[in-house]
mmCIF file of C-alpha atoms in Angstrom:
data_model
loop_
_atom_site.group_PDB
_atom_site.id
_atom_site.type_symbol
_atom_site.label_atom_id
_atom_site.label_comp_id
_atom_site.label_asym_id
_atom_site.label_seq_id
_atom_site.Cartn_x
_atom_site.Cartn_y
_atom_site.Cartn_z
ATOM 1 C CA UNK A 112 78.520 56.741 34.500
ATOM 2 C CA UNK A 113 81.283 54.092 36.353
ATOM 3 C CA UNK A 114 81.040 50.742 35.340
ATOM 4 C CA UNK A 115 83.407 47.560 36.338
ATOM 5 C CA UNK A 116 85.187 45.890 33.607
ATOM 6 C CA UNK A 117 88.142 43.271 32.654
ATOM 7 C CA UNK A 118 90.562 45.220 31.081
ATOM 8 C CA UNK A 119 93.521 44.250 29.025
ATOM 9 C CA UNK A 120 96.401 46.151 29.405
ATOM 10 C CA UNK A 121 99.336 44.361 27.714
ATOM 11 C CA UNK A 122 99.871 41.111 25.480
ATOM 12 C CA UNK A 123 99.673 38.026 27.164
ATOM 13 C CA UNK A 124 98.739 39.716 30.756
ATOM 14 C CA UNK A 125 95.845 39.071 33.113
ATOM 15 C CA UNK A 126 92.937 40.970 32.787
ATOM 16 C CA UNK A 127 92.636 43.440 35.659
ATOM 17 C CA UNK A 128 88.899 43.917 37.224
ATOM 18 C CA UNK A 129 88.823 47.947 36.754
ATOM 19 C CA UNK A 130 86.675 50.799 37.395
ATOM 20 C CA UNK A 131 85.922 53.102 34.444
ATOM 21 C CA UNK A 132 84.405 55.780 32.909
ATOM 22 C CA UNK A 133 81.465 55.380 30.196
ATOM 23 C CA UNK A 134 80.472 58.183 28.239
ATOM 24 C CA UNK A 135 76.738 58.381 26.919
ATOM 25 C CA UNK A 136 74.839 56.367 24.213
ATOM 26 C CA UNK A 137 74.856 57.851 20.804
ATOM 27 C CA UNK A 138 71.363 58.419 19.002
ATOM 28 C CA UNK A 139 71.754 54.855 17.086
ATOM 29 C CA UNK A 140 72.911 53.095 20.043
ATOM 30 C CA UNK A 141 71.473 51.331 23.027
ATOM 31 C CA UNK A 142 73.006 51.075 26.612
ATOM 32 C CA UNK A 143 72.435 47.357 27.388
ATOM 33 C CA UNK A 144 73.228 45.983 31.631
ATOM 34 C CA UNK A 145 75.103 43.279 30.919
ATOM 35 C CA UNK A 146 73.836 40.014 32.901
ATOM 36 C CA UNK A 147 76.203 37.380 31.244
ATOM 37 C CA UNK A 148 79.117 37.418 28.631
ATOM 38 C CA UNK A 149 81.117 34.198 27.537
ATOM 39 C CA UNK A 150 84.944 33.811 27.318
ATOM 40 C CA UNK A 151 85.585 32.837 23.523
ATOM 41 C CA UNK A 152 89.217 31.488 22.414
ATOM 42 C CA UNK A 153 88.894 34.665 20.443
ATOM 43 C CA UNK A 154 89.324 37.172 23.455
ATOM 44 C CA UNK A 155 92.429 35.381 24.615
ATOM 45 C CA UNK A 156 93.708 35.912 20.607
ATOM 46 C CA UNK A 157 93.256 39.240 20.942
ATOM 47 C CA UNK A 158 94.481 39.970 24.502
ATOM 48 C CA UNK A 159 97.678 37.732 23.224
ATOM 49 C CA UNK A 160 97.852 40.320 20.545
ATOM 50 C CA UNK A 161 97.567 38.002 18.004
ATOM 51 C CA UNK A 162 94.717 39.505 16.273
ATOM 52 C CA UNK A 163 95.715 42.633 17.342
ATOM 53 C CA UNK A 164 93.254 45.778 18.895
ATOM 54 C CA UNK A 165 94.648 48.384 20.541
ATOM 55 C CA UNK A 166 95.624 48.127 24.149
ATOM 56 C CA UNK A 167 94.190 48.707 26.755
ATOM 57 C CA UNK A 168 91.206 47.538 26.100
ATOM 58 C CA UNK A 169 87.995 46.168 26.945
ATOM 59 C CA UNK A 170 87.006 42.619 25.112
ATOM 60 C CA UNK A 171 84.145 40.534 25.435
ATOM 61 C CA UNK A 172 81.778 39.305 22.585
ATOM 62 C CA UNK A 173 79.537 37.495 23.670
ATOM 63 C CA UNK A 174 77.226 39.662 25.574
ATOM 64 C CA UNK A 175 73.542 39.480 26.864
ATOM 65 C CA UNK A 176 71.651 41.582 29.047
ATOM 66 C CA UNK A 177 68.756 44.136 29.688
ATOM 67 C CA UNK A 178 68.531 47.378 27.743
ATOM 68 C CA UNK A 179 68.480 49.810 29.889
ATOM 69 C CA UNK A 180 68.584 53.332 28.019
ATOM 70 C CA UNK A 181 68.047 53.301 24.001
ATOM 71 C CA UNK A 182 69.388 56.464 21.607
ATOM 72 C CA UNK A 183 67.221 59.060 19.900
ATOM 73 C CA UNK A 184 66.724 57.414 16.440
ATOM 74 C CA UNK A 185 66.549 53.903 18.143
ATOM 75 C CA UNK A 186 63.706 51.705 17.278
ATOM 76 C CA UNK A 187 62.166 47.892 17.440
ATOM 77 C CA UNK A 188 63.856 48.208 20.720
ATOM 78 C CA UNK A 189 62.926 49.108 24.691
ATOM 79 C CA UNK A 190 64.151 49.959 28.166
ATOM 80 C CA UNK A 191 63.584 46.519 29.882
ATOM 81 C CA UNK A 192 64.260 44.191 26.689
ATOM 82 C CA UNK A 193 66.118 40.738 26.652
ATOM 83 C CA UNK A 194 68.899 40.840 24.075
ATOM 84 C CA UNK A 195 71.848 38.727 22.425
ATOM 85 C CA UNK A 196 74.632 40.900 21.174
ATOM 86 C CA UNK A 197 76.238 40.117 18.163
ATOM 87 C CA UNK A 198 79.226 41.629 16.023
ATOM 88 C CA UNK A 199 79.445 44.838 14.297
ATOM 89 C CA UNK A 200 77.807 45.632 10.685
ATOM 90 C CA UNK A 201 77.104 48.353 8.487
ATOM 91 C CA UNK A 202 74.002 46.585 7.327
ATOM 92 C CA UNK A 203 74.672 48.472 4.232
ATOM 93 C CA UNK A 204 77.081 47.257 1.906
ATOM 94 C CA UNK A 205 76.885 44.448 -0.640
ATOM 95 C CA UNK A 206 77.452 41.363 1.613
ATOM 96 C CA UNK A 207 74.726 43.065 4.132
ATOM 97 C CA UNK A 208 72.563 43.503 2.075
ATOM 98 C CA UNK A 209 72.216 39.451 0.830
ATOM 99 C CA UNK A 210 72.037 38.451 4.392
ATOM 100 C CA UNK A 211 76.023 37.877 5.138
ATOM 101 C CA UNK A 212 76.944 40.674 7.499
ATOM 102 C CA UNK A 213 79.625 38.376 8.322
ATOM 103 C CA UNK A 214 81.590 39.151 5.374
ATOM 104 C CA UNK A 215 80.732 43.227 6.214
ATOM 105 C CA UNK A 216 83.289 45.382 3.646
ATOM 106 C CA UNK A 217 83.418 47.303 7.397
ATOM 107 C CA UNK A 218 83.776 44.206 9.411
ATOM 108 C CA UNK A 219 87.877 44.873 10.557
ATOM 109 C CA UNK A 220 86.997 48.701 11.241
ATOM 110 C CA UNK A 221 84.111 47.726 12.650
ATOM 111 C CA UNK A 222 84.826 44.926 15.293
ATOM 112 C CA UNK A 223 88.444 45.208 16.018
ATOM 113 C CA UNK A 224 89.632 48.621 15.954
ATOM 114 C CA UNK A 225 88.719 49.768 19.395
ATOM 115 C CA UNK A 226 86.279 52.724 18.324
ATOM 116 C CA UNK A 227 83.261 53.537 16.726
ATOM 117 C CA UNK A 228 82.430 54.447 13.268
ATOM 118 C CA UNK A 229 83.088 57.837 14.157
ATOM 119 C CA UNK A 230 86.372 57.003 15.686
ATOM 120 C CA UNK A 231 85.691 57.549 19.371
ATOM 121 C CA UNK A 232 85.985 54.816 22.463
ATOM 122 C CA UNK A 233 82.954 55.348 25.236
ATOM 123 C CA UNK A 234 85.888 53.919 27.871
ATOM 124 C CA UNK A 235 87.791 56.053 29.636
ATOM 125 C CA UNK A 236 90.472 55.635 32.756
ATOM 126 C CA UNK A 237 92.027 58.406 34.674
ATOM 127 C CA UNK A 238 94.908 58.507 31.502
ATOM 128 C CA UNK A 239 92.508 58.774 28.679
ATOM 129 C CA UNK A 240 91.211 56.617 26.544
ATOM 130 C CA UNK A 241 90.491 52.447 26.320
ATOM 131 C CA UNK A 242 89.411 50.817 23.602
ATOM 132 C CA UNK A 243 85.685 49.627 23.765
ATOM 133 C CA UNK A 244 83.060 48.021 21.103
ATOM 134 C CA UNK A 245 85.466 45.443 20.525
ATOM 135 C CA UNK A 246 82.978 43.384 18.045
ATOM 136 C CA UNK A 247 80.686 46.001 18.510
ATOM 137 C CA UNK A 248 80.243 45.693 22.532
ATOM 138 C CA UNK A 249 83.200 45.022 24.804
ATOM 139 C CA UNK A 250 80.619 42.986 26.999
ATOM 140 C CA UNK A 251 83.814 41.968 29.581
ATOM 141 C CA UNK A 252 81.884 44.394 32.019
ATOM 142 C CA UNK A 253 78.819 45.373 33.814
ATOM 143 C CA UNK A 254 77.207 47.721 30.931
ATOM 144 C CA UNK A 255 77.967 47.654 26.926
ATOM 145 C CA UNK A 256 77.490 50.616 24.578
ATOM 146 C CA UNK A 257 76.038 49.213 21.029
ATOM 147 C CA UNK A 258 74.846 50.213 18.116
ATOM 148 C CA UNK A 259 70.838 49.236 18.714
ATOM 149 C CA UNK A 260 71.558 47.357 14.968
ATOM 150 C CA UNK A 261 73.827 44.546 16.677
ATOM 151 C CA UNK A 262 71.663 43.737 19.435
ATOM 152 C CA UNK A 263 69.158 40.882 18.951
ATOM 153 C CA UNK A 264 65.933 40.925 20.800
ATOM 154 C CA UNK A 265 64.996 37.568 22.548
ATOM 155 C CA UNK A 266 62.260 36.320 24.141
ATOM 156 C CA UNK A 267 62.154 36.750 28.045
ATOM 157 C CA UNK A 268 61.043 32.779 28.517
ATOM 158 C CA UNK A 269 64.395 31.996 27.708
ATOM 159 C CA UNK A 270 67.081 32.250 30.456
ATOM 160 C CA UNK A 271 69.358 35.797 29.838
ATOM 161 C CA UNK A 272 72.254 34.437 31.754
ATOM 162 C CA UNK A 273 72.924 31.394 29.411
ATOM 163 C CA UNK A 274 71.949 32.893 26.113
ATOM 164 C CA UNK A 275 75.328 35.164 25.222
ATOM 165 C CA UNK A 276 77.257 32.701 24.079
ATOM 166 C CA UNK A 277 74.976 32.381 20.689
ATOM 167 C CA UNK A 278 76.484 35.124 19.722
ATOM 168 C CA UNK A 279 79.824 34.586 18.489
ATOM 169 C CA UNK A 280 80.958 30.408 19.579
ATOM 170 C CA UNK A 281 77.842 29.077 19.652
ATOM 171 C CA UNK A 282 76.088 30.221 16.634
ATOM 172 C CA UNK A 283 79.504 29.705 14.832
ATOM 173 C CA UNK A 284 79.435 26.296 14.973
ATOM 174 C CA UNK A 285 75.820 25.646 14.515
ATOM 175 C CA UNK A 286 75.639 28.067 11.612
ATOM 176 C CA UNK A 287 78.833 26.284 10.153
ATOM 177 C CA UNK A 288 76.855 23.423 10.020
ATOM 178 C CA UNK A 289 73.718 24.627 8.829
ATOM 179 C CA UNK A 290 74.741 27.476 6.355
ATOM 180 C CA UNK A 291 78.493 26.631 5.135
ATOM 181 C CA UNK A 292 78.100 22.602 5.310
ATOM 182 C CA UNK A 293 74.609 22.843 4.395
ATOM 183 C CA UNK A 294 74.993 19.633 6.398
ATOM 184 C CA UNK A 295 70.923 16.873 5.471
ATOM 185 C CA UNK A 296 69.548 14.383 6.901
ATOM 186 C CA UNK A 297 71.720 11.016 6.729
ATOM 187 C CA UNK A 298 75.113 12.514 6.186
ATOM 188 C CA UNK A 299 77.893 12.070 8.165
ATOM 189 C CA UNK A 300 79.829 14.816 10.107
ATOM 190 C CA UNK A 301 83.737 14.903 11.607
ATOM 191 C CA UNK A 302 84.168 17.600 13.829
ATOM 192 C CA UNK A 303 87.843 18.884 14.664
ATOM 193 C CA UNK A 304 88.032 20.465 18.215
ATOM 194 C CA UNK A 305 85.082 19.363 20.913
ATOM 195 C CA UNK A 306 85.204 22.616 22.814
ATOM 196 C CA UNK A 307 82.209 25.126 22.666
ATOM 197 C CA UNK A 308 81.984 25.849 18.606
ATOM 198 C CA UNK A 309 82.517 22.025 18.089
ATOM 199 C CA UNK A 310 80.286 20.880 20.631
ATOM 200 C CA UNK A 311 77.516 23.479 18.767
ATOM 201 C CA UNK A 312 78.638 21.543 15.676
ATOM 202 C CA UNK A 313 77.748 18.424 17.353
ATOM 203 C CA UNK A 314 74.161 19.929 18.471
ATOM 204 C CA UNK A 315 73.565 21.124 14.445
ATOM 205 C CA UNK A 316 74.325 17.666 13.058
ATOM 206 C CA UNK A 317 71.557 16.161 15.362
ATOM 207 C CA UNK A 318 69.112 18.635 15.143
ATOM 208 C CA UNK A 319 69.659 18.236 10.867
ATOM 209 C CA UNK A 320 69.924 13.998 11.655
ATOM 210 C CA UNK A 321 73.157 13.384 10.784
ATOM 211 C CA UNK A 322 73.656 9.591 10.321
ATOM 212 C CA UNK A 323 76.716 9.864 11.821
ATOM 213 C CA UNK A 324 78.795 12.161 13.802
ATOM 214 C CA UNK A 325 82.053 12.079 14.640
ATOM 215 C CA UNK A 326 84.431 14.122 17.181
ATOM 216 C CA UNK A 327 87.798 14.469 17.369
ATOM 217 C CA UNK A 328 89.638 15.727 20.707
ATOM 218 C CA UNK A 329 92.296 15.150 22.931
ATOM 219 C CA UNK A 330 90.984 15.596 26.018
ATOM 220 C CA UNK A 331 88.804 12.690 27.321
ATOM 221 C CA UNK A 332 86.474 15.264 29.108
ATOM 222 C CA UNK A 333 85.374 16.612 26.082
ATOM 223 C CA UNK A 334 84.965 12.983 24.315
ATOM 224 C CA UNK A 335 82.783 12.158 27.206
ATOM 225 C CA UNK A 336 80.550 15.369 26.663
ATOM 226 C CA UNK A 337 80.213 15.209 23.092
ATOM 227 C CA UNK A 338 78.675 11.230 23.023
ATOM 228 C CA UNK A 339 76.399 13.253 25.525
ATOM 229 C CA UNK A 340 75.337 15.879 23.210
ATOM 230 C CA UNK A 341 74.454 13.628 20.437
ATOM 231 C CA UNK A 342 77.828 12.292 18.723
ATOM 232 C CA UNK A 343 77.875 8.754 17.539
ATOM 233 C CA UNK A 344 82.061 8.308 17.699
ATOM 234 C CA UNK A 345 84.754 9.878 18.777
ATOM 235 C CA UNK A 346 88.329 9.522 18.656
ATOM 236 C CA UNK A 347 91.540 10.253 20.389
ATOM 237 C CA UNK A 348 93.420 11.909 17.894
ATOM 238 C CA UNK A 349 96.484 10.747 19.736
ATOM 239 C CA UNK A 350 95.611 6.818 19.048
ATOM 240 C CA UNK A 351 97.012 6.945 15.653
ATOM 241 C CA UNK A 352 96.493 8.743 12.230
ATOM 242 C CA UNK A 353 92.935 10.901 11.919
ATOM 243 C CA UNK A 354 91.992 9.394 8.330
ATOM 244 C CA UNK A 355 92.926 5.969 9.883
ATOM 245 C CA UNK A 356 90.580 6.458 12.643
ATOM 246 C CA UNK A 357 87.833 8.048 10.836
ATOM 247 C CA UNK A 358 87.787 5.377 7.728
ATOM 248 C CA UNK A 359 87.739 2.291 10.133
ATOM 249 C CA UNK A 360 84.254 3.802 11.240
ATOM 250 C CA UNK A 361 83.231 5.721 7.990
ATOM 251 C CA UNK A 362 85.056 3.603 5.183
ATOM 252 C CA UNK A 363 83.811 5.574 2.295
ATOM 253 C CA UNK A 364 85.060 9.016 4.100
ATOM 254 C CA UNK A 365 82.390 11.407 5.945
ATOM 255 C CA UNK A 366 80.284 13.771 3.848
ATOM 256 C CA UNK A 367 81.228 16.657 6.189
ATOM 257 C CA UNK A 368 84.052 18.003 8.445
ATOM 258 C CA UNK A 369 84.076 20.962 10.584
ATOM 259 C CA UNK A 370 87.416 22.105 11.518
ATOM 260 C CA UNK A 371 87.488 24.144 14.671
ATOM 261 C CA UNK A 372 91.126 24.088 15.561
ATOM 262 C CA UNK A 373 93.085 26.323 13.528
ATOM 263 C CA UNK A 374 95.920 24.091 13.615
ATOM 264 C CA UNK A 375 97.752 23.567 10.307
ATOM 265 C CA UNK A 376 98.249 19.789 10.944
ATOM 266 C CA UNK A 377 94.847 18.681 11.610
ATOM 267 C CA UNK A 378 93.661 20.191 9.022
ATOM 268 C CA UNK A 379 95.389 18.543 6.654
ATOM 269 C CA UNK A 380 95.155 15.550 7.923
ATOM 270 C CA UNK A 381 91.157 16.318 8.107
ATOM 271 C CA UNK A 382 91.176 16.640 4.082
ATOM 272 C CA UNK A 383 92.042 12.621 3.917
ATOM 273 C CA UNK A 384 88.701 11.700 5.732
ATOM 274 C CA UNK A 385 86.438 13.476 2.935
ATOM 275 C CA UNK A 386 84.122 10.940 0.761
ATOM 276 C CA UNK A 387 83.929 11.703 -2.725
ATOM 277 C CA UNK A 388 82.358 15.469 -3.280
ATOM 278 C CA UNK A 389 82.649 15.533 0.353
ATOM 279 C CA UNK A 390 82.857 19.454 2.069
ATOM 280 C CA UNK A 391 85.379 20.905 4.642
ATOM 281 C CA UNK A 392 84.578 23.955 6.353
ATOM 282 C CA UNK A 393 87.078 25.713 9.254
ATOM 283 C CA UNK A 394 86.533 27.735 11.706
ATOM 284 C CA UNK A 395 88.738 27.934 14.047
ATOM 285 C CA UNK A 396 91.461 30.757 14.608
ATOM 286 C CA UNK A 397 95.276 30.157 14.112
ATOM 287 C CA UNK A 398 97.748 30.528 16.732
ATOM 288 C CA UNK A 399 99.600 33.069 14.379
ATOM 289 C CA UNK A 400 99.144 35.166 11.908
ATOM 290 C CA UNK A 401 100.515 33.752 9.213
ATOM 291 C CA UNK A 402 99.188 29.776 9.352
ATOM 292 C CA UNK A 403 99.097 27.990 6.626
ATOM 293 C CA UNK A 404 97.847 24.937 5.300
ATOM 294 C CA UNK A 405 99.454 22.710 2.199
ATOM 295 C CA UNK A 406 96.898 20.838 0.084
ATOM 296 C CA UNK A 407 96.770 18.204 -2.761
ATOM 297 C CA UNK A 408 95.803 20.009 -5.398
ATOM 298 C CA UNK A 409 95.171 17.066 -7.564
ATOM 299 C CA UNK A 410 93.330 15.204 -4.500
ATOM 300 C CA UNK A 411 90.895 17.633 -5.108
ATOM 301 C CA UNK A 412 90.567 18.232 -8.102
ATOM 302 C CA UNK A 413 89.928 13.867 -8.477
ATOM 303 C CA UNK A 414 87.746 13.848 -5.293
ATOM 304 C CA UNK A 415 85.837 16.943 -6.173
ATOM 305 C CA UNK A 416 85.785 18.035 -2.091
ATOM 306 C CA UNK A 417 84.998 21.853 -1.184
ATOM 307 C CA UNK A 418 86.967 23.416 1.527
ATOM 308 C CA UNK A 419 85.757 26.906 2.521
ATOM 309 C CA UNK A 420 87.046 29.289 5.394
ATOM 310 C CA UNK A 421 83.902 30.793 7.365
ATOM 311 C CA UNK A 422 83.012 33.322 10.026
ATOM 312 C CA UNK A 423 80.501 33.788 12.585
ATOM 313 C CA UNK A 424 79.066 30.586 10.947
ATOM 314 C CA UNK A 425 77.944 32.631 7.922
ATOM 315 C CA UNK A 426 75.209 33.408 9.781
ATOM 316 C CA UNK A 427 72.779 37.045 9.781
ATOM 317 C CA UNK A 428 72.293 37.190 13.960
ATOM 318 C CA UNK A 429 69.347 39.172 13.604
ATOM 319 C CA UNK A 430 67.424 35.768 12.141
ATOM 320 C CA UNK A 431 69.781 32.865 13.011
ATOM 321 C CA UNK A 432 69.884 33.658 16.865
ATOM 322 C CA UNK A 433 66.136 33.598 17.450
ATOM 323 C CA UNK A 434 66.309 30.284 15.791
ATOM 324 C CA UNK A 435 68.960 29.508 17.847
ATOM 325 C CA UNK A 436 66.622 30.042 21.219
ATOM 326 C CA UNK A 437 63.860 28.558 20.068
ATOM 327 C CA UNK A 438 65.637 25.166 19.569
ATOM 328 C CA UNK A 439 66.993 25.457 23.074
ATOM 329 C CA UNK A 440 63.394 26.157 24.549
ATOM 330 C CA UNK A 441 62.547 23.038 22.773
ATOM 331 C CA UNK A 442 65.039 21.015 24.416
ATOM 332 C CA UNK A 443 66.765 20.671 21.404
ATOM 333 C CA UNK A 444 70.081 22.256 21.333
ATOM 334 C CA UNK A 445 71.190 22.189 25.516
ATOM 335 C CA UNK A 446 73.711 24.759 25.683
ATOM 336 C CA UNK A 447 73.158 24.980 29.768
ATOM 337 C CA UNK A 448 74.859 21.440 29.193
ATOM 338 C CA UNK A 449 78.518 22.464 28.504
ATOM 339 C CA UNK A 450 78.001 26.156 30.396
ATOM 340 C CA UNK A 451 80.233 26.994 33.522
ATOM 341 C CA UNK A 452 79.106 30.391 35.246
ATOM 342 C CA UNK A 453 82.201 32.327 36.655
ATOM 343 C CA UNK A 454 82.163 36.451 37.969
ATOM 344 C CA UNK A 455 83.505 38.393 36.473
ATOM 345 C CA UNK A 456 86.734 39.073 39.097
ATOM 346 C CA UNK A 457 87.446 35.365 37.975
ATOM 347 C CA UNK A 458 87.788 35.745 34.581
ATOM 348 C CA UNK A 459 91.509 34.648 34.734
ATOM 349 C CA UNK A 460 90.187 31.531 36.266
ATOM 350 C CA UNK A 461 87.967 30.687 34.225
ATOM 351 C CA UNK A 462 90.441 31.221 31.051
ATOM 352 C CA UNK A 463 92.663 28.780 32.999
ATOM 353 C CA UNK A 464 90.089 26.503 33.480
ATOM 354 C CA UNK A 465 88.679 26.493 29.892
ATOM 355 C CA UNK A 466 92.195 26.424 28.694
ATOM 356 C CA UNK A 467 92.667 23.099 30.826
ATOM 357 C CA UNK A 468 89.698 21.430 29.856
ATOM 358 C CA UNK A 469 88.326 21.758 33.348
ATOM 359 C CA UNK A 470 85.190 23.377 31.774
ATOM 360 C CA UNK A 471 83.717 23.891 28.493
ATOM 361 C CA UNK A 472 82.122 27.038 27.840
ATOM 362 C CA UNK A 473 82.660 29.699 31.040
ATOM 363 C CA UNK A 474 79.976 32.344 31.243
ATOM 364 C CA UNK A 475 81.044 35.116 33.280
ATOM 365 C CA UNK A 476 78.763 36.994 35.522
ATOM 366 C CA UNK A 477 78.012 40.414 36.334
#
């Protein structure tokens, strides 16, 4: 079949809105009609070539849509069903197994190497081959090929359209906050970054009743919108020094910080706001490769603070996202609040936008 997709073609480039060829489902797979996919900071990593897949390709992770066909040895799933798609796992291996497909020994393979398992793309152009299942879907177009095992049935109360985002951004920083922060109720919480994963952050720390919550950001936009999803503070990291800021509100240090920048500096300068025993977690991808961060080893050692890297919020999709939904149906975790819908052919607007501050989170639509 033809489908229309944002391809990638070379580092740094616009996508180009393309016509191409999709080859059929294999027996563990499901063909899913893509309603909505979000833009993540990590599809413009990747189409910068800093985490690199091969080019061209097709990106796109955060995917959700209709099933439409479903593979021979395919089941808990049916033409017509509502899912989230989430990243690629063997669901076999050790970290799997005890619920952190995350951490898959497969994961690289897996999500970034432009095939399947079995080393073929279901993307073709009239010169051969692009790369598809980027994190196991390639969702910047109007169909996806998955495996039926990273697909996450929702309920159809819940609106389609708004829901892909949970996949990667969304349930990264809420399941930062819940599973790597382990964040109760009456702590305090600095958040790094207020785009999308912060923002989540911000959402998890009032849904667990943080006492406090704090956001740092530099664009006043994104101040404004995290007081309106719950924060208590936030702060203009270019007013003066981030521990400075942070203890004249929290004296003793906050219990928690979420970094979600990537950026060397601010991370560092995060480590200073910890309380006693107090727990950094980051999420957020660096601009290169190589980024690294310089810490006090004896700072920590006195303070006793935790610092942990962690991906796709160490979360299992399969039982976080549901959770995920039903908060939202609740009214208690408003997504549609920091959600921009964009189609597709504007993807390169909408990563201009996003990238300006101009919106939030941009959904794209088919």
């Amino acid at each position: 079949m033809q489908i229309r997709a944002a391809v990638s073609r070379n580092a740094g480039a616009d996508f180009s809105v393309e016509t191409l060829d999709m080859l059929d489902i294999q027996a563990d797979e499901i063909l899913v009609r893509v309603v909505a996919t979000g833009l993540c900071h990590t599809d413009i990593a990747v189409r910068d070539q800093i985490l690199p897949v091969p080019l061209p390709a097709v990106l796109g992770h955060e995917g959700a849509g209709l099933v439409e066909a479903i593979g021979a040895d395919v089941q808990g799933l049916s033409v017509g069903d509502h899912v989230v798609l989430g990243f690629a796992a063997c669901r076999q291996c050790p970290q799997c197994i005890t619920g952190q497909p995350a951490y898959c020994r497969e994961f690289t393979p897996l999500n970034f190497s432009g095939r399947r398992r079995d080393g073929t793309s279901c993307l073709h152009d009239q010169n051969g081959e692009v790369s598809s299942h980027f994190f196991g879907q390639s969702s910047f177009a109007t169909h996806a090929i998955v495996a039926a095992k990273n697909a996450v049935k929702v309920t159809k109360d819940a609106p389609i359209e708004l829901l892909g985002p949970l996949g990667c951004g969304i349930m990264t920083g809420a399941g930062a906050v819940f599973h790597a922060l382990q964040l109760k109720q009456g702590e305090s919480l600095l958040v790094t970054g207020g785009g999308p994963v912060g923002l989540s952050a911000v959402m998890a720390g009032v849904v667990r009743g943080a006492d406090m919550i704090l956001v740092s950001d530099p664009l006043p936009s994104r101040r404004a919108m995290a007081i309106d999803l719950g924060a208590t503070h936030v702060i203009d990291p270019a007013a003066g020094e981030l521990a400075e800021q942070v203890r004249a509100i929290v004296p003793a240090g906050v219990e928690n910080v979420l970094d979600t920048s990537g950026i060397a500096p601010v991370i560092e300068a995060a480590v200073g706001t910890l309380a006693v025993r107090g727990r950094l977690a980051t999420v957020g991808v660096p601009r290169s490769a190589d980024a690294a961060v310089s810490l006090n080893i004896l700072q920590m050692l006195s303070l006793g603070i935790q610092i942990s890297g962690v991906t796709e919020g160490n979360a299992d999709p399969q039982t976080f996202l549901p959770q995920l939904v039903d908060l939202f149906l609740a009214g208690k975790f408003p997504i549609d609040r920091m959600i921009s819908s964009y189609r597709l052919d504007q993807i390169n607007e909408a990563i201009a936008d996003q990238h300006a501050g101009r919106c939030v989170k941009a959904i794209l639509t088919m």
